[in-house]
Structures are given as C-alpha cells and as structure tokens.
C-alpha cells in the first residue's frame, strides 16, 4: 500500500499536529510504502519570511525524525525539490472546478485573515495538495480531521481526470484517527488548537518544557459541574481533556471516563498534564540532539527527494501522454 502525506514547515508543532498527523506518519511506516513531504511551496501562499521558511523546514525535518520517522523505512523530502509537483498542479487545474475551490473552508478562513493580499496561490492551494498526493499513486492519506475536505477534493479531481483522459490515477482515501483527530484549544475549547491562536496559553507545543505543559493544562478552561464525562456540546473543556488523555494513552474516551468517575477536576487535570509530559519528553529530547546538525538534515531531504522524483517522474510521463502534452511518447 502506498501512503503519502504532507506537513507544513513550522517548528511550532502542537499536540494536535502530533496526534493527528505525526503519530500517523510513524505508524504508516509499519503498514505500507510511506512517503512524507515537508510542503514548503504551500507555505508561500500566505505572508512569510524567506529566511524563516528555510529554518522551519529544518525544524520540521528534525521534529519528524525525533518523533520516529525513519528515512530508512520511508521517503522524507522537501516538496520544492521535486518539480513534478508544480507541473502536475498546473495540469490538474484543467479538471478542477472553480466552484469547488471557492467552497473550500480553509480558503475562506485564511483569506479572511489576509490584510493585504489574498493570493491566487492560496486559492489554488488544494490543487497543489492534490498534485502532492496523486503524483505518487497514493492509496492512503493520513491527515487530521481539518484536511478531510481537501482529500475529498483530491478524489474528485482524480475521478474527473480518469474520466476525461483515461485511467491514470489511483483514487486515494483519507485515514483520520478515531481518537484525537481534532484537539481543541485549552482556553477556547470550541476552537481547534492552532499555533495561529491569539495566545499560546491554550496551545501545547511539542517542544514545551514540562512545567509549561503542566501550567497550561492546570489553567485549561473547564465546565460547570464536577462530572468527568465526554459531552462536547455541554462540556467542551472536559471533553477536550478526555480526548487528549485517551489519545496520549491510546485508550478509548469511555475508559478515561470510567477511570475518573467520581473524581474531581483538579486530580483529572494533573493526570492529563503528567501523561502529556511523559508522552512528549522523548521527542523534545531527541529533537534537541538532531536540530544542530543542519548538514545532516539537508542530506536526509536531498536523498529523499531523489527517491521521490523517481516515482513522481514516472507518474508525469503517464499524465503527459494521456493529456497530449509534450512530444509523442
């Protein structure tokens, strides 16, 4: 089975990123041929600093390696090093409906936050994501719940292409974790955890030190009453903490509820904090060992790009032939 997923290059990965995506990357190495890309081209669709982008690509590379992504068992590369992604993006635009792109939730959200320029790149972002996936004849895409709509669009683009130009692409499917697919902000438990939140107080970063994690969990917003039960409508704060503990311990939310039945919020929060501290500590420690070796990180990305290009270029030969682009094969 071919597995592909891309991750934005930011060093400030939070607990939701880790549970929803990075942990799936590590698991994917056991289940199939895994390909993972640090999608720096996607990062250029909003305002950014060029020097910081180069730095955060390496931050993200070190983070993935620290979490257990192994270049000997998967392909790990930088998106911009494989030019087939951008060529395929342009060609897929011919079978992508303008109306579909206009309905994408993330475009609406991000364009609303842009103060100066809403770029065409932000609008076409989902087509580039489709190209990332389809270039590798991907069968499974591990993502968080917020990317569900993008994967559905990728499936539609692949179907349209196959109908118009003949069977070319595998139709991918998403893989979303049953527990922890949508970790919420500790201070705003009705909003998804995000590094773009107005305050870090509700965001647990993977590289936070233990005391910072304990403080953030201790101050997490809870709800009226004392029952530790999962009810996102009435008790979003406690429900989020239940989801976090279940994901970190790899148990069901029902098991968490049973364990803490009749116990108070304070004791529960302490248990959540200690579980998260223990869960993230090995990643933070390994990251600090890996990040200084920038030459080694670049070598890993370069070697991964060579392997990725072999697969993507074979797909592009099929696409060009099907579309009548370039010389007769």
PDB file of C-alpha atoms in Angstrom:
ATOM      1  CA  UNK A   1       0.000   0.000   0.000  1.00  0.00           C
ATOM      2  CA  UNK A   2       1.291   3.479  -0.908  1.00  0.00           C
ATOM      3  CA  UNK A   3       0.888   6.122   1.825  1.00  0.00           C
ATOM      4  CA  UNK A   4       1.509   9.853   1.330  1.00  0.00           C
ATOM      5  CA  UNK A   5       1.073  12.920   3.490  1.00  0.00           C
ATOM      6  CA  UNK A   6       2.471  16.441   3.553  1.00  0.00           C
ATOM      7  CA  UNK A   7       3.192  18.640   6.542  1.00  0.00           C
ATOM      8  CA  UNK A   8       3.579  22.412   6.741  1.00  0.00           C
ATOM      9  CA  UNK A   9       7.095  23.598   7.669  1.00  0.00           C
ATOM     10  CA  UNK A  10       6.699  25.160  11.084  1.00  0.00           C
ATOM     11  CA  UNK A  11       8.882  24.322  14.070  1.00  0.00           C
ATOM     12  CA  UNK A  12       5.995  25.181  16.414  1.00  0.00           C
ATOM     13  CA  UNK A  13       4.127  21.907  16.101  1.00  0.00           C
ATOM     14  CA  UNK A  14       1.435  21.454  18.713  1.00  0.00           C
ATOM     15  CA  UNK A  15      -0.123  18.441  20.369  1.00  0.00           C
ATOM     16  CA  UNK A  16      -2.937  18.322  17.804  1.00  0.00           C
ATOM     17  CA  UNK A  17      -0.414  18.156  14.945  1.00  0.00           C
ATOM     18  CA  UNK A  18       1.451  15.411  16.728  1.00  0.00           C
ATOM     19  CA  UNK A  19      -1.568  13.212  17.457  1.00  0.00           C
ATOM     20  CA  UNK A  20      -3.469  13.913  14.249  1.00  0.00           C
ATOM     21  CA  UNK A  21      -0.614  13.653  11.756  1.00  0.00           C
ATOM     22  CA  UNK A  22       2.911  12.950  13.005  1.00  0.00           C
ATOM     23  CA  UNK A  23       1.983   9.886  15.043  1.00  0.00           C
ATOM     24  CA  UNK A  24       0.194   8.527  11.984  1.00  0.00           C
ATOM     25  CA  UNK A  25       3.366   9.039   9.931  1.00  0.00           C
ATOM     26  CA  UNK A  26       5.325   6.838  12.296  1.00  0.00           C
ATOM     27  CA  UNK A  27       2.605   4.165  12.283  1.00  0.00           C
ATOM     28  CA  UNK A  28       2.391   4.300   8.493  1.00  0.00           C
ATOM     29  CA  UNK A  29       5.944   3.028   8.163  1.00  0.00           C
ATOM     30  CA  UNK A  30       4.707  -0.288   9.532  1.00  0.00           C
ATOM     31  CA  UNK A  31       1.731  -0.574   7.195  1.00  0.00           C
ATOM     32  CA  UNK A  32       2.977   0.303   3.737  1.00  0.00           C
ATOM     33  CA  UNK A  33       5.328   2.259   1.459  1.00  0.00           C
ATOM     34  CA  UNK A  34       5.283   5.627   3.182  1.00  0.00           C
ATOM     35  CA  UNK A  35       6.178   8.947   1.539  1.00  0.00           C
ATOM     36  CA  UNK A  36       6.179  12.182   3.556  1.00  0.00           C
ATOM     37  CA  UNK A  37       6.790  15.689   2.246  1.00  0.00           C
ATOM     38  CA  UNK A  38       7.566  18.953   4.004  1.00  0.00           C
ATOM     39  CA  UNK A  39       5.400  21.216   1.875  1.00  0.00           C
ATOM     40  CA  UNK A  40       7.352  24.470   1.688  1.00  0.00           C
ATOM     41  CA  UNK A  41       5.579  25.567  -1.518  1.00  0.00           C
ATOM     42  CA  UNK A  42       2.277  25.591   0.343  1.00  0.00           C
ATOM     43  CA  UNK A  43       3.845  27.881   2.929  1.00  0.00           C
ATOM     44  CA  UNK A  44       4.440  30.575   0.285  1.00  0.00           C
ATOM     45  CA  UNK A  45       0.699  31.125  -0.272  1.00  0.00           C
ATOM     46  CA  UNK A  46       0.470  33.441   2.756  1.00  0.00           C
ATOM     47  CA  UNK A  47       2.769  36.157   4.058  1.00  0.00           C
ATOM     48  CA  UNK A  48       6.089  34.678   5.233  1.00  0.00           C
ATOM     49  CA  UNK A  49       9.781  35.428   5.783  1.00  0.00           C
ATOM     50  CA  UNK A  50      12.124  33.612   3.333  1.00  0.00           C
ATOM     51  CA  UNK A  51      14.915  33.050   5.855  1.00  0.00           C
ATOM     52  CA  UNK A  52      12.454  31.784   8.420  1.00  0.00           C
ATOM     53  CA  UNK A  53      10.944  29.371   5.884  1.00  0.00           C
ATOM     54  CA  UNK A  54      14.335  27.748   5.273  1.00  0.00           C
ATOM     55  CA  UNK A  55      14.863  27.475   9.017  1.00  0.00           C
ATOM     56  CA  UNK A  56      11.462  25.991   9.745  1.00  0.00           C
ATOM     57  CA  UNK A  57      11.869  23.355   7.031  1.00  0.00           C
ATOM     58  CA  UNK A  58      14.835  22.060   9.014  1.00  0.00           C
ATOM     59  CA  UNK A  59      12.910  22.465  12.285  1.00  0.00           C
ATOM     60  CA  UNK A  60      10.150  20.277  10.885  1.00  0.00           C
ATOM     61  CA  UNK A  61      12.593  17.723   9.499  1.00  0.00           C
ATOM     62  CA  UNK A  62      14.214  17.372  12.928  1.00  0.00           C
ATOM     63  CA  UNK A  63      10.776  17.143  14.565  1.00  0.00           C
ATOM     64  CA  UNK A  64       9.685  14.282  12.298  1.00  0.00           C
ATOM     65  CA  UNK A  65      12.934  12.389  12.814  1.00  0.00           C
ATOM     66  CA  UNK A  66      12.693  12.911  16.576  1.00  0.00           C
ATOM     67  CA  UNK A  67       9.167  11.504  16.556  1.00  0.00           C
ATOM     68  CA  UNK A  68      10.301   8.299  14.855  1.00  0.00           C
ATOM     69  CA  UNK A  69      10.017   8.962  11.128  1.00  0.00           C
ATOM     70  CA  UNK A  70      12.894   6.871   9.739  1.00  0.00           C
ATOM     71  CA  UNK A  71      14.390   7.671   6.283  1.00  0.00           C
ATOM     72  CA  UNK A  72      15.461   4.032   6.042  1.00  0.00           C
ATOM     73  CA  UNK A  73      11.805   2.944   6.223  1.00  0.00           C
ATOM     74  CA  UNK A  74      10.095   5.775   4.342  1.00  0.00           C
ATOM     75  CA  UNK A  75      10.788   8.617   1.915  1.00  0.00           C
ATOM     76  CA  UNK A  76      11.101  12.046   3.539  1.00  0.00           C
ATOM     77  CA  UNK A  77      11.713  15.074   1.308  1.00  0.00           C
ATOM     78  CA  UNK A  78      11.172  18.789   0.732  1.00  0.00           C
ATOM     79  CA  UNK A  79       8.316  19.484  -1.692  1.00  0.00           C
ATOM     80  CA  UNK A  80      10.126  22.171  -3.713  1.00  0.00           C
ATOM     81  CA  UNK A  81      12.978  19.766  -4.507  1.00  0.00           C
ATOM     82  CA  UNK A  82      10.647  17.689  -6.707  1.00  0.00           C
ATOM     83  CA  UNK A  83       9.464  19.901  -9.575  1.00  0.00           C
ATOM     84  CA  UNK A  84       6.895  17.364 -10.734  1.00  0.00           C
ATOM     85  CA  UNK A  85       4.563  18.660  -8.003  1.00  0.00           C
ATOM     86  CA  UNK A  86       4.203  22.088  -9.580  1.00  0.00           C
ATOM     87  CA  UNK A  87       3.876  20.766 -13.136  1.00  0.00           C
ATOM     88  CA  UNK A  88       1.179  18.330 -12.105  1.00  0.00           C
ATOM     89  CA  UNK A  89      -0.622  21.071 -10.183  1.00  0.00           C
ATOM     90  CA  UNK A  90      -0.926  23.145 -13.362  1.00  0.00           C
ATOM     91  CA  UNK A  91      -2.159  20.204 -15.420  1.00  0.00           C
ATOM     92  CA  UNK A  92      -4.733  19.226 -12.783  1.00  0.00           C
ATOM     93  CA  UNK A  93      -6.173  22.738 -12.927  1.00  0.00           C
ATOM     94  CA  UNK A  94      -7.761  21.685 -16.229  1.00  0.00           C
ATOM     95  CA  UNK A  95     -10.052  19.236 -14.400  1.00  0.00           C
ATOM     96  CA  UNK A  96     -10.656  21.288 -11.242  1.00  0.00           C
ATOM     97  CA  UNK A  97     -13.876  23.275 -10.916  1.00  0.00           C
ATOM     98  CA  UNK A  98     -13.566  26.917  -9.837  1.00  0.00           C
ATOM     99  CA  UNK A  99     -16.699  26.461  -7.724  1.00  0.00           C
ATOM    100  CA  UNK A 100     -15.131  23.597  -5.790  1.00  0.00           C
ATOM    101  CA  UNK A 101     -12.146  25.753  -4.854  1.00  0.00           C
ATOM    102  CA  UNK A 102     -14.413  28.609  -3.853  1.00  0.00           C
ATOM    103  CA  UNK A 103     -16.157  26.347  -1.338  1.00  0.00           C
ATOM    104  CA  UNK A 104     -13.008  25.220   0.477  1.00  0.00           C
ATOM    105  CA  UNK A 105     -13.247  26.056   4.184  1.00  0.00           C
ATOM    106  CA  UNK A 106      -9.557  26.790   4.656  1.00  0.00           C
ATOM    107  CA  UNK A 107      -9.504  29.261   1.776  1.00  0.00           C
ATOM    108  CA  UNK A 108     -12.390  31.153   3.345  1.00  0.00           C
ATOM    109  CA  UNK A 109     -10.744  31.183   6.762  1.00  0.00           C
ATOM    110  CA  UNK A 110      -7.236  32.127   5.617  1.00  0.00           C
ATOM    111  CA  UNK A 111      -8.370  34.724   3.062  1.00  0.00           C
ATOM    112  CA  UNK A 112     -10.432  36.411   5.772  1.00  0.00           C
ATOM    113  CA  UNK A 113      -7.254  36.834   7.847  1.00  0.00           C
ATOM    114  CA  UNK A 114      -5.156  38.267   4.991  1.00  0.00           C
ATOM    115  CA  UNK A 115      -4.872  42.010   5.420  1.00  0.00           C
ATOM    116  CA  UNK A 116      -3.007  42.978   2.248  1.00  0.00           C
ATOM    117  CA  UNK A 117      -3.135  40.303  -0.439  1.00  0.00           C
ATOM    118  CA  UNK A 118      -5.275  37.209  -0.943  1.00  0.00           C
ATOM    119  CA  UNK A 119      -3.036  35.342  -3.348  1.00  0.00           C
ATOM    120  CA  UNK A 120      -4.073  33.141  -6.250  1.00  0.00           C
ATOM    121  CA  UNK A 121      -1.742  30.575  -4.689  1.00  0.00           C
ATOM    122  CA  UNK A 122      -3.975  30.414  -1.617  1.00  0.00           C
ATOM    123  CA  UNK A 123      -6.959  29.756  -3.885  1.00  0.00           C
ATOM    124  CA  UNK A 124      -5.168  27.017  -5.875  1.00  0.00           C
ATOM    125  CA  UNK A 125      -3.596  25.506  -2.731  1.00  0.00           C
ATOM    126  CA  UNK A 126      -5.962  22.465  -2.803  1.00  0.00           C
ATOM    127  CA  UNK A 127      -4.908  21.631  -6.380  1.00  0.00           C
ATOM    128  CA  UNK A 128      -1.262  21.592  -5.360  1.00  0.00           C
ATOM    129  CA  UNK A 129      -2.224  19.348  -2.455  1.00  0.00           C
ATOM    130  CA  UNK A 130      -3.984  17.050  -4.926  1.00  0.00           C
ATOM    131  CA  UNK A 131      -0.827  17.004  -7.051  1.00  0.00           C
ATOM    132  CA  UNK A 132       1.265  16.129  -3.998  1.00  0.00           C
ATOM    133  CA  UNK A 133      -0.948  13.110  -3.371  1.00  0.00           C
ATOM    134  CA  UNK A 134      -1.643  11.929  -6.912  1.00  0.00           C
ATOM    135  CA  UNK A 135       1.992  12.184  -8.076  1.00  0.00           C
ATOM    136  CA  UNK A 136       2.736   9.067  -6.016  1.00  0.00           C
ATOM    137  CA  UNK A 137      -0.345   6.996  -6.949  1.00  0.00           C
ATOM    138  CA  UNK A 138      -1.282   7.231  -3.294  1.00  0.00           C
ATOM    139  CA  UNK A 139      -3.815   4.870  -1.779  1.00  0.00           C
ATOM    140  CA  UNK A 140      -3.971   6.296   1.756  1.00  0.00           C
ATOM    141  CA  UNK A 141      -3.534   9.830   3.110  1.00  0.00           C
ATOM    142  CA  UNK A 142      -3.101  10.139   6.900  1.00  0.00           C
ATOM    143  CA  UNK A 143      -4.473  13.541   7.943  1.00  0.00           C
ATOM    144  CA  UNK A 144      -6.249  15.333  10.741  1.00  0.00           C
ATOM    145  CA  UNK A 145      -9.978  15.929  10.516  1.00  0.00           C
ATOM    146  CA  UNK A 146      -9.441  19.504   9.250  1.00  0.00           C
ATOM    147  CA  UNK A 147      -7.989  18.132   5.994  1.00  0.00           C
ATOM    148  CA  UNK A 148     -10.923  15.854   5.184  1.00  0.00           C
ATOM    149  CA  UNK A 149     -12.379  18.295   2.640  1.00  0.00           C
ATOM    150  CA  UNK A 150      -9.065  18.612   0.800  1.00  0.00           C
ATOM    151  CA  UNK A 151      -8.724  14.851   0.409  1.00  0.00           C
ATOM    152  CA  UNK A 152     -12.307  14.624  -0.853  1.00  0.00           C
ATOM    153  CA  UNK A 153     -11.485  17.243  -3.498  1.00  0.00           C
ATOM    154  CA  UNK A 154      -8.373  15.262  -4.470  1.00  0.00           C
ATOM    155  CA  UNK A 155     -10.560  12.211  -5.022  1.00  0.00           C
ATOM    156  CA  UNK A 156     -12.915  14.241  -7.220  1.00  0.00           C
ATOM    157  CA  UNK A 157     -10.017  15.676  -9.259  1.00  0.00           C
ATOM    158  CA  UNK A 158      -8.618  12.178  -9.822  1.00  0.00           C
ATOM    159  CA  UNK A 159     -12.025  10.851 -10.894  1.00  0.00           C
ATOM    160  CA  UNK A 160     -12.524  13.714 -13.357  1.00  0.00           C
ATOM    161  CA  UNK A 161      -9.072  13.230 -14.835  1.00  0.00           C
ATOM    162  CA  UNK A 162      -9.610   9.485 -15.272  1.00  0.00           C
ATOM    163  CA  UNK A 163     -12.995  10.044 -16.905  1.00  0.00           C
ATOM    164  CA  UNK A 164     -11.619  12.583 -19.367  1.00  0.00           C
ATOM    165  CA  UNK A 165      -8.173  11.192 -20.169  1.00  0.00           C
ATOM    166  CA  UNK A 166      -8.383   7.512 -19.251  1.00  0.00           C
ATOM    167  CA  UNK A 167      -7.464   5.566 -16.116  1.00  0.00           C
ATOM    168  CA  UNK A 168      -4.311   7.253 -14.822  1.00  0.00           C
ATOM    169  CA  UNK A 169      -4.601   7.945 -11.099  1.00  0.00           C
ATOM    170  CA  UNK A 170      -5.321   5.781  -8.084  1.00  0.00           C
ATOM    171  CA  UNK A 171      -8.263   7.234  -6.133  1.00  0.00           C
ATOM    172  CA  UNK A 172      -6.862   7.917  -2.633  1.00  0.00           C
ATOM    173  CA  UNK A 173      -8.712   7.665   0.666  1.00  0.00           C
ATOM    174  CA  UNK A 174      -8.078   9.561   3.876  1.00  0.00           C
ATOM    175  CA  UNK A 175      -7.086   7.998   7.189  1.00  0.00           C
ATOM    176  CA  UNK A 176      -8.240  10.030  10.188  1.00  0.00           C
ATOM    177  CA  UNK A 177      -7.560   8.794  13.739  1.00  0.00           C
ATOM    178  CA  UNK A 178     -10.651   7.738  15.678  1.00  0.00           C
ATOM    179  CA  UNK A 179      -9.367   9.441  18.831  1.00  0.00           C
ATOM    180  CA  UNK A 180      -7.554  12.773  18.778  1.00  0.00           C
ATOM    181  CA  UNK A 181      -8.492  13.778  15.228  1.00  0.00           C
ATOM    182  CA  UNK A 182      -9.443  17.242  16.438  1.00  0.00           C
ATOM    183  CA  UNK A 183      -7.660  18.516  19.552  1.00  0.00           C
ATOM    184  CA  UNK A 184      -9.114  21.816  20.744  1.00  0.00           C
ATOM    185  CA  UNK A 185      -7.556  24.914  22.312  1.00  0.00           C
ATOM    186  CA  UNK A 186      -7.342  24.612  26.104  1.00  0.00           C
ATOM    187  CA  UNK A 187      -8.597  28.180  26.571  1.00  0.00           C
ATOM    188  CA  UNK A 188     -11.131  28.155  23.722  1.00  0.00           C
ATOM    189  CA  UNK A 189     -12.326  24.527  23.638  1.00  0.00           C
ATOM    190  CA  UNK A 190     -14.781  25.239  20.829  1.00  0.00           C
ATOM    191  CA  UNK A 191     -11.855  26.184  18.535  1.00  0.00           C
ATOM    192  CA  UNK A 192      -9.234  23.838  17.110  1.00  0.00           C
ATOM    193  CA  UNK A 193      -5.766  24.009  18.679  1.00  0.00           C
ATOM    194  CA  UNK A 194      -3.586  26.141  16.407  1.00  0.00           C
ATOM    195  CA  UNK A 195      -0.275  27.982  16.539  1.00  0.00           C
ATOM    196  CA  UNK A 196      -2.059  30.972  14.976  1.00  0.00           C
ATOM    197  CA  UNK A 197      -4.253  31.352  18.067  1.00  0.00           C
ATOM    198  CA  UNK A 198      -4.155  34.820  19.706  1.00  0.00           C
ATOM    199  CA  UNK A 199      -2.427  33.297  22.749  1.00  0.00           C
ATOM    200  CA  UNK A 200      -0.177  30.294  23.397  1.00  0.00           C
ATOM    201  CA  UNK A 201      -1.948  29.697  26.714  1.00  0.00           C
ATOM    202  CA  UNK A 202      -4.290  27.146  25.186  1.00  0.00           C
ATOM    203  CA  UNK A 203      -1.770  25.541  22.830  1.00  0.00           C
ATOM    204  CA  UNK A 204       0.508  22.711  23.976  1.00  0.00           C
ATOM    205  CA  UNK A 205       3.614  22.816  21.820  1.00  0.00           C
ATOM    206  CA  UNK A 206       5.591  19.627  21.269  1.00  0.00           C
ATOM    207  CA  UNK A 207       8.734  21.446  22.418  1.00  0.00           C
ATOM    208  CA  UNK A 208       7.191  22.976  25.551  1.00  0.00           C
ATOM    209  CA  UNK A 209       9.101  22.120  28.718  1.00  0.00           C
ATOM    210  CA  UNK A 210       7.325  20.008  31.375  1.00  0.00           C
ATOM    211  CA  UNK A 211       6.484  22.907  33.692  1.00  0.00           C
ATOM    212  CA  UNK A 212       4.945  24.895  30.824  1.00  0.00           C
ATOM    213  CA  UNK A 213       2.781  21.923  29.861  1.00  0.00           C
ATOM    214  CA  UNK A 214       1.643  21.456  33.472  1.00  0.00           C
ATOM    215  CA  UNK A 215       0.742  25.144  33.776  1.00  0.00           C
ATOM    216  CA  UNK A 216      -1.251  25.175  30.531  1.00  0.00           C
ATOM    217  CA  UNK A 217      -3.239  22.076  31.471  1.00  0.00           C
ATOM    218  CA  UNK A 218      -3.830  23.316  35.023  1.00  0.00           C
ATOM    219  CA  UNK A 219      -5.283  26.556  33.637  1.00  0.00           C
ATOM    220  CA  UNK A 220      -7.361  24.838  30.952  1.00  0.00           C
ATOM    221  CA  UNK A 221     -10.958  26.008  30.775  1.00  0.00           C
ATOM    222  CA  UNK A 222     -13.387  23.510  32.285  1.00  0.00           C
ATOM    223  CA  UNK A 223     -17.171  23.461  32.611  1.00  0.00           C
ATOM    224  CA  UNK A 224     -19.873  23.687  35.249  1.00  0.00           C
ATOM    225  CA  UNK A 225     -20.384  20.635  37.423  1.00  0.00           C
ATOM    226  CA  UNK A 226     -17.849  18.033  38.505  1.00  0.00           C
ATOM    227  CA  UNK A 227     -18.636  15.082  36.241  1.00  0.00           C
ATOM    228  CA  UNK A 228     -15.780  13.927  34.029  1.00  0.00           C
ATOM    229  CA  UNK A 229     -17.842  12.870  31.022  1.00  0.00           C
ATOM    230  CA  UNK A 230     -17.412  13.397  27.310  1.00  0.00           C
ATOM    231  CA  UNK A 231     -20.139  15.721  26.081  1.00  0.00           C
ATOM    232  CA  UNK A 232     -18.737  18.212  23.526  1.00  0.00           C
ATOM    233  CA  UNK A 233     -21.930  20.262  23.459  1.00  0.00           C
ATOM    234  CA  UNK A 234     -22.391  20.804  27.208  1.00  0.00           C
ATOM    235  CA  UNK A 235     -18.842  20.233  28.464  1.00  0.00           C
ATOM    236  CA  UNK A 236     -16.383  21.146  25.666  1.00  0.00           C
ATOM    237  CA  UNK A 237     -13.467  21.805  28.045  1.00  0.00           C
ATOM    238  CA  UNK A 238     -13.605  18.496  29.893  1.00  0.00           C
ATOM    239  CA  UNK A 239     -14.428  16.648  26.679  1.00  0.00           C
ATOM    240  CA  UNK A 240     -11.251  18.016  25.091  1.00  0.00           C
ATOM    241  CA  UNK A 241      -9.112  16.918  28.047  1.00  0.00           C
ATOM    242  CA  UNK A 242     -10.696  13.448  27.902  1.00  0.00           C
ATOM    243  CA  UNK A 243      -9.860  13.264  24.206  1.00  0.00           C
ATOM    244  CA  UNK A 244      -6.256  14.307  24.873  1.00  0.00           C
ATOM    245  CA  UNK A 245      -5.731  11.760  27.636  1.00  0.00           C
ATOM    246  CA  UNK A 246      -7.355   8.988  25.591  1.00  0.00           C
ATOM    247  CA  UNK A 247      -5.143   9.766  22.587  1.00  0.00           C
ATOM    248  CA  UNK A 248      -1.946  10.011  24.631  1.00  0.00           C
ATOM    249  CA  UNK A 249      -2.643   6.757  26.473  1.00  0.00           C
ATOM    250  CA  UNK A 250      -4.047   5.073  23.327  1.00  0.00           C
ATOM    251  CA  UNK A 251      -7.304   4.115  25.073  1.00  0.00           C
ATOM    252  CA  UNK A 252     -10.941   4.970  24.423  1.00  0.00           C
ATOM    253  CA  UNK A 253     -12.639   8.061  25.900  1.00  0.00           C
ATOM    254  CA  UNK A 254     -15.009   5.691  27.687  1.00  0.00           C
ATOM    255  CA  UNK A 255     -12.057   4.127  29.535  1.00  0.00           C
ATOM    256  CA  UNK A 256     -10.946   7.570  30.675  1.00  0.00           C
ATOM    257  CA  UNK A 257     -14.455   8.389  31.915  1.00  0.00           C
ATOM    258  CA  UNK A 258     -14.633   5.119  33.851  1.00  0.00           C
ATOM    259  CA  UNK A 259     -11.232   5.683  35.472  1.00  0.00           C
ATOM    260  CA  UNK A 260     -12.083   9.173  36.717  1.00  0.00           C
ATOM    261  CA  UNK A 261     -15.703   8.649  37.670  1.00  0.00           C
ATOM    262  CA  UNK A 262     -16.380  10.432  40.961  1.00  0.00           C
ATOM    263  CA  UNK A 263     -13.019  12.211  40.992  1.00  0.00           C
ATOM    264  CA  UNK A 264     -12.502  15.977  40.777  1.00  0.00           C
ATOM    265  CA  UNK A 265     -11.309  18.243  38.013  1.00  0.00           C
ATOM    266  CA  UNK A 266      -8.048  19.045  39.796  1.00  0.00           C
ATOM    267  CA  UNK A 267      -6.965  15.415  40.043  1.00  0.00           C
ATOM    268  CA  UNK A 268      -8.046  14.811  36.458  1.00  0.00           C
ATOM    269  CA  UNK A 269      -6.087  17.773  35.103  1.00  0.00           C
ATOM    270  CA  UNK A 270      -2.983  16.641  36.964  1.00  0.00           C
ATOM    271  CA  UNK A 271      -3.246  13.208  35.363  1.00  0.00           C
ATOM    272  CA  UNK A 272      -3.656  14.754  31.905  1.00  0.00           C
ATOM    273  CA  UNK A 273      -0.652  17.026  32.407  1.00  0.00           C
ATOM    274  CA  UNK A 274       1.659  14.247  33.576  1.00  0.00           C
ATOM    275  CA  UNK A 275       0.564  11.956  30.745  1.00  0.00           C
ATOM    276  CA  UNK A 276       1.289  14.659  28.142  1.00  0.00           C
ATOM    277  CA  UNK A 277       4.658  15.490  29.738  1.00  0.00           C
ATOM    278  CA  UNK A 278       5.698  11.836  29.611  1.00  0.00           C
ATOM    279  CA  UNK A 279       4.362  11.457  26.074  1.00  0.00           C
ATOM    280  CA  UNK A 280       6.270  14.398  24.578  1.00  0.00           C
ATOM    281  CA  UNK A 281       9.516  14.265  26.578  1.00  0.00           C
ATOM    282  CA  UNK A 282      11.365  11.754  24.328  1.00  0.00           C
ATOM    283  CA  UNK A 283      10.508  13.772  21.208  1.00  0.00           C
ATOM    284  CA  UNK A 284      11.702  17.056  22.703  1.00  0.00           C
ATOM    285  CA  UNK A 285      14.969  15.494  23.917  1.00  0.00           C
ATOM    286  CA  UNK A 286      15.678  13.796  20.584  1.00  0.00           C
ATOM    287  CA  UNK A 287      14.851  16.996  18.683  1.00  0.00           C
ATOM    288  CA  UNK A 288      17.449  18.919  20.669  1.00  0.00           C
ATOM    289  CA  UNK A 289      20.049  16.324  19.645  1.00  0.00           C
ATOM    290  CA  UNK A 290      19.136  16.357  15.944  1.00  0.00           C
ATOM    291  CA  UNK A 291      18.411  20.006  15.160  1.00  0.00           C
ATOM    292  CA  UNK A 292      22.006  21.351  15.319  1.00  0.00           C
ATOM    293  CA  UNK A 293      23.151  19.012  12.501  1.00  0.00           C
ATOM    294  CA  UNK A 294      21.817  21.075   9.602  1.00  0.00           C
ATOM    295  CA  UNK A 295      24.075  19.383   7.047  1.00  0.00           C
ATOM    296  CA  UNK A 296      22.710  16.002   8.094  1.00  0.00           C
ATOM    297  CA  UNK A 297      19.119  17.239   7.871  1.00  0.00           C
ATOM    298  CA  UNK A 298      19.736  18.651   4.377  1.00  0.00           C
ATOM    299  CA  UNK A 299      21.329  15.371   3.309  1.00  0.00           C
ATOM    300  CA  UNK A 300      18.270  13.460   4.500  1.00  0.00           C
ATOM    301  CA  UNK A 301      15.973  15.734   2.483  1.00  0.00           C
ATOM    302  CA  UNK A 302      18.163  15.558  -0.620  1.00  0.00           C
ATOM    303  CA  UNK A 303      18.343  11.772  -0.578  1.00  0.00           C
ATOM    304  CA  UNK A 304      14.588  11.575  -0.028  1.00  0.00           C
ATOM    305  CA  UNK A 305      13.938  13.907  -2.966  1.00  0.00           C
ATOM    306  CA  UNK A 306      15.961  11.670  -5.278  1.00  0.00           C
ATOM    307  CA  UNK A 307      13.769   8.703  -4.346  1.00  0.00           C
ATOM    308  CA  UNK A 308      10.551  10.711  -4.576  1.00  0.00           C
ATOM    309  CA  UNK A 309      11.470  12.095  -8.008  1.00  0.00           C
ATOM    310  CA  UNK A 310      11.810   8.607  -9.464  1.00  0.00           C
ATOM    311  CA  UNK A 311       8.191   7.841  -8.574  1.00  0.00           C
ATOM    312  CA  UNK A 312       6.743  11.256  -9.462  1.00  0.00           C
ATOM    313  CA  UNK A 313       8.508  11.430 -12.821  1.00  0.00           C
ATOM    314  CA  UNK A 314       7.034   8.059 -13.826  1.00  0.00           C
ATOM    315  CA  UNK A 315       3.559   9.377 -12.990  1.00  0.00           C
ATOM    316  CA  UNK A 316       4.202  12.538 -15.012  1.00  0.00           C
ATOM    317  CA  UNK A 317       5.159  10.519 -18.080  1.00  0.00           C
ATOM    318  CA  UNK A 318       1.736   8.852 -17.856  1.00  0.00           C
ATOM    319  CA  UNK A 319      -0.034  12.180 -17.342  1.00  0.00           C
ATOM    320  CA  UNK A 320       1.683  13.919 -20.258  1.00  0.00           C
ATOM    321  CA  UNK A 321       0.947  11.013 -22.566  1.00  0.00           C
ATOM    322  CA  UNK A 322      -2.695  10.914 -21.531  1.00  0.00           C
ATOM    323  CA  UNK A 323      -3.166  14.672 -21.959  1.00  0.00           C
ATOM    324  CA  UNK A 324      -1.215  15.009 -25.210  1.00  0.00           C
ATOM    325  CA  UNK A 325       1.305  17.358 -23.621  1.00  0.00           C
ATOM    326  CA  UNK A 326       4.874  17.323 -24.936  1.00  0.00           C
ATOM    327  CA  UNK A 327       6.363  15.092 -27.630  1.00  0.00           C
ATOM    328  CA  UNK A 328       4.680  11.856 -28.676  1.00  0.00           C
ATOM    329  CA  UNK A 329       5.884   9.130 -26.296  1.00  0.00           C
TER     330      UNK A 329
END
